[in-house]
Amino acid sequence: MNISIFGLGYVGCVSLGCLAQNGHQLIGVDVNQTKVDQINAGRATIVEKDIDAIIAEQFLQGRIQATTDFRYAVLNTDVTIIAVGTPSTPQGHLNLSYIFGVAEHIAAALMEKDSFHVIAIRSTVMPGTCDKIASLIEEKTGKTQNVDFAVASNPEFLREGTAVYDYYNPPLTLIGVDSDVAGEMLRSLYDQLPAEIIVTDVKIAEIMKYVNNTFHALKISFANEVGNICSALGLDSHKVMDIFCRDKQLNISSYYFKPGFAYGGSCLPKDLKGLQTLAHDLYVQVPVISNIHRTNEIQMQRALSILMKNMNRKIGFLGIGFKAGTDDLRNSPAVELAETLLGKGFSLKIYDKNINISRLTGTNKEYIDQHIPHLSRLMVNEGHELLEWADVLVVSTKEKEFSVLLEDVEGKTILDMVRISPNLRESNEYIGINWAQKAQEAPQYVTYR
Ligand SMILES: NC(=O)c1ccc[n+]([C@@H]2O[C@H](COP(=O)([O-])OP(=O)(O)OC[C@H]3O[C@@H](n4cnc5c(N)ncnc54)[C@H](O)[C@@H]3O)[C@@H](O)[C@H]2O)c1
């Protein structure tokens, strides 16, 4: 395929060389004449392992050239990759002036082009940037996005120092696009790479790089805080983290990575507090670990403020334990939420078959009677009793039974805190605690390979 790349820095130069090596025809564009001259002399614009040889070889093969002439580049290619810098402003916002500068240039060139053109943003940009660029091009050219051209998000995951290796071995290839034709064209650029290709919504693809890099920074900071505690205790932190990483079920896995309600139970809050106190006693500062509890409190306040905004005062809880399948009410965030709501004058009823069963057998009766007798009086034995009575339903544990119960519900407000994903009727007002739209059973992406 014929591809132009705007920006010949780290990302642009590596993509130029590697896409050419995969058999494509490349035109690099940069405002910096020196970089253009370097490519046209068969030299890389950056220092990276293997890139010199790739650029030299591909230049000799006649697969790469560079220019400052954006018009020439766009008119002679089908896909334009944008890889210009997106530095931070002093306030932490993104400086998108380079991206929009390039978009203006592409729009000017597209005025002279009749065939479909794909613009893939490889630079790291905030959600909504592709839409803005598409609108800008529509405005300048009178063309229609996803008919005459498409703007896709195609974030780059390489790391400097291992950029060429990373290009050929990405964790995955991500394409956010609204046009099937553009999606197929972009997929074909990467079908020689071993990684899975994921095609998803444009804004989801745009946010992924931020989510990834923030998590990477969190991993490093968490490991450092654990390391600082371990060294104060005279322990080898590398042994500790090595064993930590051996647990592929709960630690290094997708477990616990589902946005939803606060954590609770008898272990997480207690042991988190324990490690925090140990650090405090050792005079070790652990701001990441110390603020985990604060985030959990904010998650509880979030549920509370959603319910407070709603004018209906009759709230039915589906589930009150700290997770599905348990009768343990100790440190259940749903109990705390229910108690706060009672204090604010809401009427409550609660259905949780685990708690009712335990009341019958008496295993948890003592705890309930001693600590939360007022909640015990609010418990109902039948889910349907609660559904008929309540105006608002709060789903706080992911019991299969609740999905079935909710299928018949009509005209209620439903606050879903566990992504219960039932087939809800349209007459309900559905609120996901921290997802924007109706819960869907299937993930919203298509994978290839
Ligand atoms: N460097 C990395 O490791 C890395 C990894 C993944 C993603 N990214 C992201 O990719 C983007 C590019 O990063 P980089 O490190 O390659 O940047 P860079 O600064 O090395 O290169 C950007 C290039 O864009 C050129 N440029 C600026 N305006 C231009 C215009 N109007 N037309 C053509 N060229 C123009 C500059 O002259 C420069 O050569 C950033 O958004 C960055 O966050 C970088």
Tab-separated table of C-alpha atoms and ligand atoms in Angstrom:
chain	number	residue	atom	x	y	z
A	1	MET	CA	0.000	0.000	0.000
A	2	ASN	CA	1.100	3.627	-0.499
A	3	ILE	CA	1.457	5.315	2.881
A	4	SER	CA	2.510	8.804	3.984
A	5	ILE	CA	3.770	9.493	7.504
A	6	PHE	CA	3.660	13.004	8.983
A	7	GLY	CA	6.366	13.409	11.626
A	8	LEU	CA	9.722	11.689	11.292
A	9	GLY	CA	10.686	11.469	14.965
A	10	TYR	CA	10.849	8.261	17.040
A	11	VAL	CA	7.445	6.895	16.101
A	12	GLY	CA	7.433	8.162	12.516
A	13	CYS	CA	10.950	7.000	11.632
A	14	VAL	CA	10.396	3.501	13.071
A	15	SER	CA	7.024	3.135	11.286
A	16	LEU	CA	8.588	4.389	8.042
A	17	GLY	CA	11.355	1.795	8.116
A	18	CYS	CA	9.304	-1.130	9.418
A	19	LEU	CA	6.277	-0.613	7.125
A	20	ALA	CA	8.688	-0.385	4.171
A	21	GLN	CA	10.377	-3.582	5.339
A	22	ASN	CA	6.936	-5.207	5.287
A	23	GLY	CA	6.662	-4.320	1.589
A	24	HIS	CA	4.772	-1.008	1.601
A	25	GLN	CA	5.718	2.168	-0.285
A	26	LEU	CA	6.387	5.074	2.108
A	27	ILE	CA	6.592	8.882	1.873
A	28	GLY	CA	7.769	10.616	5.069
A	29	VAL	CA	6.818	14.244	5.722
A	30	ASP	CA	8.416	16.583	8.222
A	31	VAL	CA	8.670	20.351	8.697
A	32	ASN	CA	12.293	19.793	9.696
A	33	GLN	CA	14.372	19.885	6.494
A	34	THR	CA	17.331	18.130	8.170
A	35	LYS	CA	15.186	15.046	8.953
A	36	VAL	CA	13.841	15.003	5.396
A	37	ASP	CA	17.391	15.193	4.047
A	38	GLN	CA	18.515	12.379	6.378
A	39	ILE	CA	15.820	10.023	5.074
A	40	ASN	CA	16.581	10.997	1.478
A	41	ALA	CA	20.217	10.092	2.136
A	42	GLY	CA	19.154	6.674	3.479
A	43	ARG	CA	19.823	7.575	7.128
A	44	ALA	CA	17.585	7.278	10.178
A	45	THR	CA	16.504	10.460	12.012
A	46	ILE	CA	16.853	8.812	15.443
A	47	VAL	CA	19.257	6.639	17.410
A	48	GLU	CA	17.650	3.201	17.896
A	49	LYS	CA	18.911	-0.354	17.640
A	50	ASP	CA	18.527	-1.764	14.069
A	51	ILE	CA	16.831	1.307	12.576
A	52	ASP	CA	19.915	2.546	10.658
A	53	ALA	CA	20.208	-0.718	8.740
A	54	ILE	CA	16.453	-0.885	8.034
A	55	ILE	CA	16.258	2.680	6.697
A	56	ALA	CA	19.433	2.238	4.618
A	57	GLU	CA	18.172	-1.027	3.101
A	58	GLN	CA	14.641	0.218	2.397
A	59	PHE	CA	16.013	3.415	0.867
A	60	LEU	CA	18.177	1.328	-1.454
A	61	GLN	CA	15.123	-0.783	-2.335
A	62	GLY	CA	13.350	2.440	-3.347
A	63	ARG	CA	10.547	1.966	-0.809
A	64	ILE	CA	11.080	5.169	1.205
A	65	GLN	CA	11.431	8.843	0.434
A	66	ALA	CA	10.824	12.043	2.413
A	67	THR	CA	9.562	15.524	1.625
A	68	THR	CA	8.326	18.753	3.195
A	69	ASP	CA	5.623	18.840	0.493
A	70	PHE	CA	2.489	17.611	2.298
A	71	ARG	CA	0.386	17.921	-0.850
A	72	TYR	CA	2.645	15.579	-2.805
A	73	ALA	CA	2.613	13.090	0.083
A	74	VAL	CA	-1.187	12.978	0.476
A	75	LEU	CA	-1.956	12.898	-3.244
A	76	ASN	CA	0.375	9.963	-3.801
A	77	THR	CA	-0.807	7.766	-0.936
A	78	ASP	CA	-3.994	6.036	0.300
A	79	VAL	CA	-3.222	6.160	4.020
A	80	THR	CA	-1.668	8.990	6.034
A	81	ILE	CA	-0.234	8.177	9.452
A	82	ILE	CA	0.102	11.141	11.814
A	83	ALA	CA	3.068	10.751	14.186
A	84	VAL	CA	3.839	14.332	15.173
A	85	GLY	CA	4.575	15.270	18.782
A	86	THR	CA	1.803	15.936	21.313
A	87	PRO	CA	3.726	17.540	24.201
A	88	SER	CA	2.097	18.624	27.492
A	89	THR	CA	1.306	22.248	28.222
A	90	PRO	CA	2.577	23.561	31.611
A	91	GLN	CA	-0.950	22.869	32.981
A	92	GLY	CA	-0.804	19.226	31.865
A	93	HIS	CA	-3.140	19.602	28.894
A	94	LEU	CA	-2.095	18.300	25.505
A	95	ASN	CA	-0.616	20.685	22.991
A	96	LEU	CA	-2.443	19.540	19.856
A	97	SER	CA	-1.243	22.409	17.667
A	98	TYR	CA	1.029	20.105	15.618
A	99	ILE	CA	-1.775	17.601	15.080
A	100	PHE	CA	-4.227	20.293	13.961
A	101	GLY	CA	-1.526	21.897	11.805
A	102	VAL	CA	-1.104	18.579	10.004
A	103	ALA	CA	-4.896	18.166	9.730
A	104	GLU	CA	-5.130	21.548	7.946
A	105	HIS	CA	-2.444	20.434	5.495
A	106	ILE	CA	-4.160	17.105	4.831
A	107	ALA	CA	-7.498	18.876	4.299
A	108	ALA	CA	-5.916	21.246	1.751
A	109	ALA	CA	-4.462	18.287	-0.165
A	110	LEU	CA	-7.685	16.243	-0.005
A	111	MET	CA	-9.511	19.038	-1.870
A	112	GLU	CA	-7.587	17.821	-4.925
A	113	LYS	CA	-8.153	14.110	-4.320
A	114	ASP	CA	-11.128	12.001	-5.411
A	115	SER	CA	-10.267	8.589	-3.974
A	116	PHE	CA	-10.990	7.429	-0.397
A	117	HIS	CA	-8.231	8.441	2.036
A	118	VAL	CA	-7.537	7.089	5.523
A	119	ILE	CA	-5.901	9.189	8.228
A	120	ALA	CA	-4.553	7.156	11.148
A	121	ILE	CA	-3.511	9.024	14.270
A	122	ARG	CA	-0.526	7.210	15.763
A	123	SER	CA	0.329	10.089	18.124
A	124	THR	CA	-1.030	9.942	21.661
A	125	VAL	CA	-4.196	12.068	21.768
A	126	MET	CA	-7.182	12.543	24.078
A	127	PRO	CA	-10.569	10.951	23.299
A	128	GLY	CA	-12.470	13.158	20.841
A	129	THR	CA	-9.414	14.302	18.856
A	130	CYS	CA	-10.157	12.089	15.829
A	131	ASP	CA	-13.732	13.452	15.747
A	132	LYS	CA	-12.428	17.022	15.853
A	133	ILE	CA	-9.993	16.342	13.032
A	134	ALA	CA	-12.712	14.681	10.946
A	135	SER	CA	-14.997	17.725	11.472
A	136	LEU	CA	-12.170	20.082	10.540
A	137	ILE	CA	-11.542	18.158	7.300
A	138	GLU	CA	-15.267	18.043	6.517
A	139	GLU	CA	-15.519	21.800	7.053
A	140	LYS	CA	-12.480	22.636	4.911
A	141	THR	CA	-13.169	20.202	2.074
A	142	GLY	CA	-16.948	19.730	1.945
A	143	LYS	CA	-16.238	15.975	1.970
A	144	THR	CA	-18.023	13.474	4.223
A	145	GLN	CA	-16.225	11.391	6.819
A	146	ASN	CA	-16.469	7.616	6.420
A	147	VAL	CA	-17.583	8.173	2.808
A	148	ASP	CA	-14.762	10.216	1.228
A	149	PHE	CA	-12.217	9.827	4.011
A	150	ALA	CA	-11.921	8.350	7.513
A	151	VAL	CA	-9.991	9.338	10.615
A	152	ALA	CA	-8.886	6.421	12.775
A	153	SER	CA	-7.057	6.077	16.070
A	154	ASN	CA	-4.088	3.716	15.866
A	155	PRO	CA	-1.972	4.290	18.995
A	156	GLU	CA	1.677	3.298	19.079
A	157	PHE	CA	2.904	1.094	21.958
A	158	LEU	CA	6.655	1.034	21.268
A	159	ARG	CA	9.285	1.986	23.855
A	160	GLU	CA	12.384	3.978	23.007
A	161	GLY	CA	15.487	1.805	23.208
A	162	THR	CA	13.651	-1.274	21.913
A	163	ALA	CA	11.512	0.531	19.340
A	164	VAL	CA	12.123	-1.744	16.329
A	165	TYR	CA	11.694	-4.919	18.392
A	166	ASP	CA	8.501	-3.456	19.908
A	167	TYR	CA	7.183	-2.466	16.478
A	168	TYR	CA	7.430	-6.077	15.302
A	169	ASN	CA	6.270	-7.535	18.633
A	170	PRO	CA	3.539	-5.233	19.979
A	171	PRO	CA	1.349	-6.450	22.868
A	172	LEU	CA	-1.535	-5.889	20.449
A	173	THR	CA	-2.449	-3.724	17.472
A	174	LEU	CA	-5.307	-1.362	18.210
A	175	ILE	CA	-7.473	0.336	15.606
A	176	GLY	CA	-10.359	2.620	16.548
A	177	VAL	CA	-12.465	3.301	13.489
A	178	ASP	CA	-16.069	3.866	12.334
A	179	SER	CA	-15.541	2.799	8.725
A	180	ASP	CA	-15.246	-0.859	7.681
A	181	VAL	CA	-13.237	0.026	4.580
A	182	ALA	CA	-10.733	2.072	6.601
A	183	GLY	CA	-10.587	-0.668	9.263
A	184	GLU	CA	-9.725	-3.253	6.637
A	185	MET	CA	-7.075	-1.037	5.027
A	186	LEU	CA	-5.399	-0.399	8.371
A	187	ARG	CA	-5.578	-4.055	9.392
A	188	SER	CA	-3.720	-4.987	6.228
A	189	LEU	CA	-0.802	-2.756	7.320
A	190	TYR	CA	-0.292	-4.896	10.402
A	191	ASP	CA	-1.322	-8.386	9.321
A	192	GLN	CA	2.314	-9.505	9.194
A	193	LEU	CA	2.798	-8.747	12.897
A	194	PRO	CA	2.253	-11.652	15.309
A	195	ALA	CA	-0.021	-9.665	17.637
A	196	GLU	CA	-3.784	-9.798	17.869
A	197	ILE	CA	-5.480	-6.917	16.022
A	198	ILE	CA	-8.340	-5.293	17.919
A	199	VAL	CA	-10.789	-3.063	16.085
A	200	THR	CA	-12.919	-0.955	18.405
A	201	ASP	CA	-14.632	2.434	18.896
A	202	VAL	CA	-12.508	5.470	18.043
A	203	LYS	CA	-12.664	7.044	21.513
A	204	ILE	CA	-11.900	3.750	23.268
A	205	ALA	CA	-8.742	3.384	21.139
A	206	GLU	CA	-7.802	6.998	21.889
A	207	ILE	CA	-7.954	6.592	25.667
A	208	MET	CA	-6.083	3.263	25.775
A	209	LYS	CA	-2.569	4.696	25.644
A	210	TYR	CA	-3.315	6.914	28.667
A	211	VAL	CA	-4.827	4.016	30.597
A	212	ASN	CA	-1.845	1.783	29.746
A	213	ASN	CA	0.851	4.282	30.596
A	214	THR	CA	-0.843	5.389	33.813
A	215	PHE	CA	-1.069	1.745	34.885
A	216	HIS	CA	2.584	1.216	34.031
A	217	ALA	CA	3.491	4.220	36.198
A	218	LEU	CA	1.266	2.786	38.972
A	219	LYS	CA	3.006	-0.608	38.727
A	220	ILE	CA	6.428	0.992	39.082
A	221	SER	CA	5.309	3.158	42.011
A	222	PHE	CA	3.598	0.240	43.789
A	223	ALA	CA	6.697	-1.952	43.379
A	224	ASN	CA	8.865	0.884	44.692
A	225	GLU	CA	6.676	1.408	47.757
A	226	VAL	CA	6.695	-2.333	48.508
A	227	GLY	CA	10.475	-2.256	47.950
A	228	ASN	CA	10.908	0.628	50.392
A	229	ILE	CA	8.907	-1.214	53.086
A	230	CYS	CA	10.843	-4.439	52.450
A	231	SER	CA	14.239	-2.771	52.656
A	232	ALA	CA	13.250	-1.099	55.950
A	233	LEU	CA	12.496	-4.624	57.225
A	234	GLY	CA	15.780	-6.007	55.824
A	235	LEU	CA	13.906	-8.107	53.229
A	236	ASP	CA	14.842	-8.658	49.602
A	237	SER	CA	12.075	-6.819	47.743
A	238	HIS	CA	12.972	-8.554	44.486
A	239	LYS	CA	12.204	-11.940	46.034
A	240	VAL	CA	8.894	-10.539	47.271
A	241	MET	CA	7.877	-9.073	43.917
A	242	ASP	CA	9.091	-12.147	42.078
A	243	ILE	CA	6.746	-14.337	44.141
A	244	PHE	CA	4.015	-11.703	43.767
A	245	CYS	CA	4.317	-12.000	39.969
A	246	ARG	CA	4.116	-15.807	40.115
A	247	ASP	CA	0.462	-15.527	41.117
A	248	LYS	CA	-1.182	-15.408	37.719
A	249	GLN	CA	-4.676	-15.929	39.113
A	250	LEU	CA	-5.235	-12.868	41.246
A	251	ASN	CA	-2.117	-10.680	40.864
A	252	ILE	CA	-0.974	-10.721	37.237
A	253	SER	CA	-4.320	-11.351	35.593
A	254	SER	CA	-7.532	-9.645	34.534
A	255	TYR	CA	-9.060	-10.445	37.944
A	256	TYR	CA	-10.177	-7.325	39.894
A	257	PHE	CA	-9.951	-5.205	36.738
A	258	LYS	CA	-13.680	-4.664	36.342
A	259	PRO	CA	-14.858	-1.119	37.081
A	260	GLY	CA	-17.772	-1.132	39.517
A	261	PHE	CA	-18.490	-0.614	43.222
A	262	ALA	CA	-16.092	-0.311	46.160
A	263	TYR	CA	-14.185	-3.280	47.603
A	264	GLY	CA	-14.962	-4.610	51.070
A	265	GLY	CA	-14.987	-7.805	53.084
A	266	SER	CA	-12.994	-8.971	56.037
A	267	CYS	CA	-9.555	-9.093	54.338
A	268	LEU	CA	-8.850	-6.302	51.840
A	269	PRO	CA	-9.621	-3.308	54.124
A	270	LYS	CA	-7.904	-4.935	57.134
A	271	ASP	CA	-4.725	-5.995	55.349
A	272	LEU	CA	-4.384	-2.776	53.401
A	273	LYS	CA	-4.574	-0.884	56.697
A	274	GLY	CA	-2.042	-3.326	58.178
A	275	LEU	CA	0.586	-2.689	55.493
A	276	GLN	CA	-0.033	1.053	55.643
A	277	THR	CA	0.453	1.053	59.435
A	278	LEU	CA	3.595	-1.062	59.119
A	279	ALA	CA	5.025	1.489	56.668
A	280	HIS	CA	4.083	4.316	59.010
A	281	ASP	CA	5.816	2.612	61.950
A	282	LEU	CA	8.923	2.125	59.791
A	283	TYR	CA	8.868	5.825	58.773
A	284	VAL	CA	8.416	4.796	55.129
A	285	GLN	CA	6.235	7.063	53.005
A	286	VAL	CA	3.724	5.152	50.850
A	287	PRO	CA	1.404	7.693	49.199
A	288	VAL	CA	0.096	5.263	46.573
A	289	ILE	CA	-0.785	2.565	49.129
A	290	SER	CA	-2.134	5.151	51.593
A	291	ASN	CA	-4.580	6.605	49.090
A	292	ILE	CA	-6.169	3.330	47.981
A	293	HIS	CA	-8.711	3.523	50.810
A	294	ARG	CA	-9.552	7.111	49.837
A	295	THR	CA	-10.382	5.971	46.291
A	296	ASN	CA	-12.658	3.305	47.773
A	297	GLU	CA	-14.489	5.898	49.873
A	298	ILE	CA	-14.955	8.079	46.807
A	299	GLN	CA	-16.520	5.111	45.014
A	300	MET	CA	-19.051	4.768	47.848
A	301	GLN	CA	-19.788	8.511	47.738
A	302	ARG	CA	-20.277	8.206	43.994
A	303	ALA	CA	-23.067	5.657	44.461
A	304	LEU	CA	-24.573	7.811	47.217
A	305	SER	CA	-24.576	10.968	45.116
A	306	ILE	CA	-26.206	9.155	42.161
A	307	LEU	CA	-28.997	7.987	44.502
A	308	MET	CA	-29.295	11.396	46.187
A	309	LYS	CA	-29.841	13.090	42.783
A	310	ASN	CA	-32.785	10.793	42.152
A	311	MET	CA	-36.032	12.106	43.627
A	312	ASN	CA	-37.417	8.642	44.404
A	313	ARG	CA	-36.996	7.657	48.052
A	314	LYS	CA	-37.938	3.956	47.959
A	315	ILE	CA	-34.744	2.019	47.294
A	316	GLY	CA	-34.465	-1.738	46.925
A	317	PHE	CA	-31.071	-3.395	47.325
A	318	LEU	CA	-30.411	-6.524	45.275
A	319	GLY	CA	-27.531	-7.939	47.305
A	320	ILE	CA	-26.040	-6.593	50.514
A	321	GLY	CA	-22.966	-8.833	51.059
A	322	PHE	CA	-19.550	-7.566	49.990
A	323	LYS	CA	-19.661	-9.851	46.941
A	324	ALA	CA	-21.846	-12.517	45.358
A	325	GLY	CA	-22.147	-15.945	46.935
A	326	THR	CA	-21.273	-15.023	50.524
A	327	ASP	CA	-23.204	-14.278	53.712
A	328	ASP	CA	-20.308	-12.224	55.119
A	329	LEU	CA	-21.523	-8.723	55.881
A	330	ARG	CA	-18.372	-7.519	57.628
A	331	ASN	CA	-17.063	-4.390	55.899
A	332	SER	CA	-19.595	-4.734	53.117
A	333	PRO	CA	-19.661	-1.404	51.252
A	334	ALA	CA	-23.327	-2.043	50.396
A	335	VAL	CA	-24.122	-2.154	54.143
A	336	GLU	CA	-22.368	1.181	54.602
A	337	LEU	CA	-24.252	2.665	51.640
A	338	ALA	CA	-27.576	1.351	52.975
A	339	GLU	CA	-26.895	2.775	56.455
A	340	THR	CA	-25.990	6.190	54.999
A	341	LEU	CA	-29.183	6.211	52.917
A	342	LEU	CA	-31.284	5.329	55.978
A	343	GLY	CA	-29.664	8.217	57.851
A	344	LYS	CA	-30.659	10.541	55.016
A	345	GLY	CA	-34.308	9.519	55.233
A	346	PHE	CA	-34.593	7.044	52.338
A	347	SER	CA	-36.859	3.993	52.694
A	348	LEU	CA	-35.068	0.722	52.082
A	349	LYS	CA	-35.777	-2.919	51.445
A	350	ILE	CA	-33.093	-5.524	50.892
A	351	TYR	CA	-33.117	-8.870	49.127
A	352	ASP	CA	-30.126	-11.191	49.415
A	353	LYS	CA	-30.816	-14.906	49.463
A	354	ASN	CA	-27.417	-15.657	51.008
A	355	ILE	CA	-28.263	-13.580	54.051
A	356	ASN	CA	-31.784	-14.953	54.299
A	357	ILE	CA	-30.519	-18.537	54.135
A	358	SER	CA	-27.998	-17.801	56.835
A	359	ARG	CA	-30.709	-16.214	58.976
A	360	LEU	CA	-32.721	-19.407	58.704
A	361	THR	CA	-29.762	-21.559	59.640
A	362	GLY	CA	-28.565	-19.021	62.149
A	363	THR	CA	-24.928	-18.860	60.986
A	364	ASN	CA	-24.837	-15.130	60.456
A	365	LYS	CA	-27.799	-14.220	62.661
A	366	GLU	CA	-25.730	-13.189	65.646
A	367	TYR	CA	-23.631	-10.749	63.619
A	368	ILE	CA	-26.711	-9.230	61.977
A	369	ASP	CA	-28.609	-8.948	65.248
A	370	GLN	CA	-25.691	-7.402	67.112
A	371	HIS	CA	-24.274	-5.049	64.484
A	372	ILE	CA	-27.004	-4.190	62.004
A	373	PRO	CA	-30.362	-5.184	63.503
A	374	HIS	CA	-32.063	-2.273	61.717
A	375	LEU	CA	-30.958	-3.755	58.346
A	376	SER	CA	-32.174	-7.169	59.371
A	377	ARG	CA	-35.710	-5.765	59.681
A	378	LEU	CA	-35.490	-4.442	56.096
A	379	MET	CA	-34.745	-7.831	54.549
A	380	VAL	CA	-37.415	-9.419	52.362
A	381	ASN	CA	-37.592	-13.105	51.511
A	382	GLU	CA	-38.696	-12.780	47.884
A	383	GLY	CA	-37.004	-10.802	45.136
A	384	HIS	CA	-40.395	-9.970	43.545
A	385	GLU	CA	-41.606	-8.377	46.789
A	386	LEU	CA	-38.707	-5.914	46.595
A	387	LEU	CA	-39.152	-5.250	42.874
A	388	GLU	CA	-42.825	-4.370	43.303
A	389	TRP	CA	-42.200	-2.036	46.229
A	390	ALA	CA	-39.083	-0.079	45.156
A	391	ASP	CA	-38.816	2.865	42.762
A	392	VAL	CA	-35.051	2.542	42.539
A	393	LEU	CA	-33.141	-0.758	42.410
A	394	VAL	CA	-29.507	-0.927	43.449
A	395	VAL	CA	-27.718	-4.029	42.153
A	396	SER	CA	-24.729	-4.482	44.420
A	397	THR	CA	-23.730	-8.138	43.975
A	398	LYS	CA	-23.473	-10.085	40.755
A	399	GLU	CA	-25.892	-12.933	41.471
A	400	LYS	CA	-27.189	-14.757	38.371
A	401	GLU	CA	-30.637	-14.713	39.954
A	402	PHE	CA	-30.732	-10.899	39.735
A	403	SER	CA	-30.257	-10.903	35.951
A	404	VAL	CA	-33.344	-13.094	35.624
A	405	LEU	CA	-35.362	-11.031	38.122
A	406	LEU	CA	-34.522	-7.766	36.362
A	407	GLU	CA	-35.732	-8.987	32.986
A	408	ASP	CA	-39.346	-8.502	34.099
A	409	VAL	CA	-38.838	-5.085	35.675
A	410	GLU	CA	-40.503	-2.041	34.090
A	411	GLY	CA	-40.468	1.674	34.826
A	412	LYS	CA	-37.792	1.647	37.539
A	413	THR	CA	-34.469	3.391	37.972
A	414	ILE	CA	-31.710	0.788	38.151
A	415	LEU	CA	-28.303	1.618	39.571
A	416	ASP	CA	-26.068	-1.207	38.364
A	417	MET	CA	-22.840	-1.399	40.386
A	418	VAL	CA	-21.680	-4.820	39.142
A	419	ARG	CA	-22.408	-4.804	35.387
A	420	ILE	CA	-25.184	-7.312	35.862
A	421	SER	CA	-25.979	-7.053	32.115
A	422	PRO	CA	-29.593	-8.196	32.075
A	423	ASN	CA	-31.844	-7.621	29.075
A	424	LEU	CA	-33.501	-4.604	30.607
A	425	ARG	CA	-36.727	-3.200	29.231
A	426	GLU	CA	-36.615	0.237	27.589
A	427	SER	CA	-39.015	1.765	30.138
A	428	ASN	CA	-36.357	1.513	32.856
A	429	GLU	CA	-33.819	4.236	33.545
A	430	TYR	CA	-30.495	2.390	33.621
A	431	ILE	CA	-27.454	3.896	35.369
A	432	GLY	CA	-24.118	2.073	35.291
A	433	ILE	CA	-22.027	3.257	38.244
A	434	ASN	CA	-18.992	3.961	36.083
A	435	TRP	CA	-19.733	3.119	32.509
A	436	ALA	CA	-21.470	5.423	30.115
A	437	GLN	CA	-23.952	3.215	28.397
A	438	LYS	CA	-26.175	0.223	28.788
A	439	ALA	CA	-24.222	-2.764	29.999
A	440	GLN	CA	-23.503	-5.111	27.130
A	441	GLU	CA	-22.888	-8.799	27.327
A	442	ALA	CA	-20.144	-8.860	24.707
A	443	PRO	CA	-17.012	-6.704	24.689
A	444	GLN	CA	-17.285	-3.888	22.182
A	445	TYR	CA	-14.471	-4.860	19.890
A	446	VAL	CA	-13.609	-7.340	17.199
A	447	THR	CA	-10.367	-9.281	17.364
A	448	TYR	CA	-8.504	-10.755	14.453
A	449	ARG	CA	-6.030	-13.627	14.450
B	1	LIG	N1	8.594	8.268	21.586
B	1	LIG	C1	7.927	7.228	22.035
B	1	LIG	O1	8.472	6.284	22.626
B	1	LIG	C2	6.471	7.124	21.793
B	1	LIG	C3	5.816	5.892	21.939
B	1	LIG	C4	4.455	5.807	21.677
B	1	LIG	C5	3.745	6.938	21.312
B	1	LIG	N2	4.396	8.147	21.199
B	1	LIG	C6	3.606	9.288	20.791
B	1	LIG	O2	3.822	9.495	19.389
B	1	LIG	C7	3.834	10.890	19.079
B	1	LIG	C8	5.165	11.245	18.423
B	1	LIG	O3	6.197	11.021	19.363
B	1	LIG	P1	7.721	11.067	18.923
B	1	LIG	O4	8.514	10.708	20.132
B	1	LIG	O5	7.912	10.327	17.666
B	1	LIG	O6	7.884	12.657	18.626
B	1	LIG	P2	9.157	13.424	18.047
B	1	LIG	O7	9.195	14.743	18.709
B	1	LIG	O8	10.367	12.541	18.095
B	1	LIG	O9	8.792	13.625	16.508
B	1	LIG	C9	7.749	14.442	16.053
B	1	LIG	C10	8.112	14.933	14.665
B	1	LIG	O10	7.003	15.634	14.126
B	1	LIG	C11	7.507	16.684	13.318
B	1	LIG	N3	6.453	17.658	13.030
B	1	LIG	C12	5.941	18.627	13.806
B	1	LIG	N4	4.991	19.309	13.147
B	1	LIG	C13	4.883	18.752	11.917
B	1	LIG	C14	4.068	18.999	10.789
B	1	LIG	N5	3.159	19.984	10.774
B	1	LIG	N6	4.224	18.222	9.695
B	1	LIG	C15	5.146	17.227	9.679
B	1	LIG	N7	5.946	16.956	10.739
B	1	LIG	C16	5.821	17.705	11.841
B	1	LIG	C17	8.666	17.217	14.137
B	1	LIG	O11	9.564	17.993	13.358
B	1	LIG	C18	9.295	15.902	14.616
B	1	LIG	O12	10.262	15.430	13.716
B	1	LIG	C19	3.569	11.607	20.400
B	1	LIG	O13	2.190	11.831	20.520
B	1	LIG	C20	4.010	10.596	21.448
B	1	LIG	O14	3.346	10.801	22.682
B	1	LIG	C21	5.730	8.240	21.412
